Coordinates of C-alpha atoms in Angstrom, one line a residue:
M217 CA -19.6 -2.7 -40.9
P218 CA -16.6 -2.9 -43.2
F219 CA -14.1 -5.8 -43.0
S220 CA -10.8 -5.0 -41.4
V221 CA -8.0 -7.5 -41.1
D222 CA -6.4 -5.3 -38.4
S223 CA -9.3 -6.2 -36.1
L224 CA -8.1 -9.9 -36.2
L225 CA -4.5 -9.2 -35.6
T226 CA -4.7 -7.8 -32.1
D227 CA -4.6 -9.9 -28.9
T228 CA -7.9 -8.4 -27.8
D229 CA -11.4 -9.5 -28.5
W230 CA -10.6 -13.2 -28.6
I231 CA -12.2 -15.9 -26.4
P232 CA -11.6 -19.6 -26.2
M233 CA -13.6 -21.5 -28.7
S234 CA -16.8 -22.8 -27.2
L235 CA -16.6 -26.6 -26.9
K236 CA -19.8 -27.3 -25.1
G237 CA -21.7 -30.0 -26.9
Q238 CA -19.3 -30.0 -29.9
Q239 CA -18.5 -33.7 -29.7
E240 CA -22.2 -34.5 -29.6
S241 CA -22.9 -32.5 -32.8
P242 CA -25.1 -34.5 -35.2
T243 CA -23.0 -33.1 -38.1
Y244 CA -19.7 -34.5 -36.8
F245 CA -19.0 -38.1 -37.9
W246 CA -16.2 -40.6 -37.2
E247 CA -14.3 -42.2 -40.0
D248 CA -16.1 -45.5 -39.4
G249 CA -19.4 -43.9 -40.3
G250 CA -20.6 -43.5 -36.7
L251 CA -21.0 -40.3 -34.8
L252 CA -18.0 -38.5 -33.3
K253 CA -19.7 -38.7 -29.9
D254 CA -19.1 -42.5 -30.0
A255 CA -15.5 -42.2 -31.0
P256 CA -12.7 -43.0 -28.5
V257 CA -11.5 -39.3 -28.6
D258 CA -12.0 -36.3 -26.4
F259 CA -13.0 -33.2 -28.3
D260 CA -12.7 -30.9 -25.3
A261 CA -9.3 -32.1 -24.3
T262 CA -8.0 -31.9 -27.9
F263 CA -9.2 -28.3 -28.6
A264 CA -9.4 -26.6 -25.2
E265 CA -7.1 -23.6 -24.9
N266 CA -5.8 -24.3 -28.5
M267 CA -8.4 -22.4 -30.6
W268 CA -9.9 -19.0 -30.0
V269 CA -12.7 -17.1 -31.8
S270 CA -13.1 -13.4 -32.3
T271 CA -15.9 -11.6 -30.5
K272 CA -15.9 -8.8 -33.1
P273 CA -18.7 -8.9 -35.6
I274 CA -17.2 -9.2 -39.0
Q275 CA -19.1 -8.9 -42.2
F276 CA -17.2 -9.9 -45.3
M277 CA -19.0 -10.1 -48.6
T278 CA -21.8 -12.7 -48.6
F279 CA -20.0 -15.9 -47.8
Y280 CA -20.0 -17.7 -44.5
R281 CA -16.9 -17.3 -42.3
N282 CA -15.4 -18.2 -39.0
P283 CA -12.4 -16.2 -37.7
L284 CA -10.1 -18.3 -35.6
K285 CA -6.7 -18.0 -33.8
V286 CA -4.7 -21.1 -33.0
V287 CA -1.8 -21.5 -30.5
P288 CA 1.7 -22.4 -31.8
N289 CA 2.2 -25.9 -33.1
F290 CA -1.4 -27.1 -32.5
T291 CA -2.6 -29.7 -34.9
V292 CA -6.3 -29.7 -35.9
P293 CA -7.1 -33.4 -36.2
R294 CA -7.4 -34.9 -39.7
H295 CA -10.9 -34.3 -41.1
L296 CA -12.9 -33.6 -44.3
H297 CA -16.0 -31.6 -45.1
N298 CA -18.9 -32.3 -47.5
I299 CA -18.6 -28.8 -49.1
D300 CA -15.5 -26.8 -50.2
E301 CA -13.8 -24.7 -47.5
T302 CA -11.3 -21.9 -48.1
I303 CA -8.8 -20.9 -45.4
I304 CA -7.4 -17.4 -45.6
V305 CA -4.3 -16.8 -43.3
F306 CA -3.7 -13.3 -41.9
Q307 CA -0.9 -13.9 -39.4
G308 CA 1.4 -16.8 -38.7
E309 CA 1.2 -19.9 -40.9
Y310 CA -0.4 -23.3 -41.3
K311 CA 1.1 -26.4 -42.7
I312 CA -1.8 -28.3 -44.3
E313 CA -1.3 -31.9 -45.2
Y314 CA -4.1 -33.1 -47.6
G315 CA -5.2 -36.1 -49.6
D316 CA -3.7 -39.6 -49.0
P317 CA -1.2 -39.4 -46.2
A318 CA 1.1 -41.9 -48.1
D319 CA 1.5 -39.2 -50.9
G320 CA 2.9 -36.7 -48.4
Q321 CA 1.2 -33.7 -50.1
F322 CA 1.3 -30.5 -48.1
V323 CA 1.3 -26.7 -48.5
I324 CA 2.5 -23.9 -46.2
V325 CA -0.1 -21.2 -46.1
K326 CA 1.3 -17.8 -45.0
P327 CA -0.3 -14.4 -44.5
G328 CA -2.2 -13.2 -47.6
C329 CA -2.4 -16.7 -49.0
F330 CA -5.3 -19.2 -49.0
F331 CA -5.9 -22.9 -49.3
T332 CA -9.1 -24.5 -50.6
S333 CA -10.0 -27.9 -49.3
R334 CA -12.2 -29.6 -51.8
A335 CA -15.3 -31.4 -50.6
G336 CA -14.4 -35.0 -49.6
T337 CA -10.6 -34.3 -49.3
P338 CA -9.2 -35.1 -45.9
Y339 CA -6.6 -32.8 -44.4
T340 CA -4.7 -31.9 -41.2
M341 CA -3.7 -28.4 -40.3
T342 CA -0.7 -27.6 -38.0
A343 CA -0.1 -24.1 -36.8
G344 CA 3.4 -22.7 -37.2
P345 CA 5.8 -21.7 -34.3
E346 CA 4.0 -18.3 -33.9
G347 CA 0.5 -19.8 -34.1
V348 CA -1.9 -18.7 -36.8
T349 CA -4.8 -16.3 -37.3
Y350 CA -7.2 -17.1 -40.1
I351 CA -10.7 -17.2 -41.4
E352 CA -12.3 -20.4 -42.7
T353 CA -15.0 -19.7 -45.3
W354 CA -17.7 -21.6 -47.1
G355 CA -19.7 -20.6 -50.2
T356 CA -22.9 -22.2 -48.9
P357 CA -24.7 -21.9 -45.5
V358 CA -22.9 -23.9 -42.8
T359 CA -26.2 -25.4 -41.8
S360 CA -25.4 -27.9 -44.6
L361 CA -21.8 -28.5 -43.4
K362 CA -20.9 -32.1 -42.3
T363 CA -17.5 -33.1 -41.0
V364 CA -15.9 -36.5 -40.9
W365 CA -13.0 -36.8 -38.4
Y366 CA -10.2 -39.3 -38.6
D367 CA -8.1 -41.0 -35.9
Y368 CA -5.1 -38.7 -36.1
G369 CA -4.2 -35.8 -33.8
W370 CA -6.7 -36.4 -31.0
V371 CA -6.4 -36.7 -27.2
R372 CA -7.9 -40.1 -26.4
K373 CA -10.7 -40.7 -23.9

């Protein structure tokens, strides 16, 4: 099946991101070195109704991808991955703050543009006023993906 950006830009074929068991994932860690499941935050309450996934099968070259749609102004809590991740924006925009928060580094990623988060670099993503539709991609299987979450942007337990 060929890849079509148009298939991601409609309001059809999107469902709420499945949250069941996400906080208990053994690949999600808290900034203190423990597991996210033991952190004082609520994954479901933070992400519920804020992120959507496409139900359309999309094959795009040979890398691993996850198409997502985010509601306006939603902030994905600060986190980092153990492997590089590239985000390609198709509609709307993301403000991505990365590195040391004291440095104030950020980039606005608009349609047709991308941002690569290097392994070990923490970042926060905030959707623009129209929301954002994008694909997050990795060059290696996501079975090796680990995520460390920081105490910024969460709904507390």
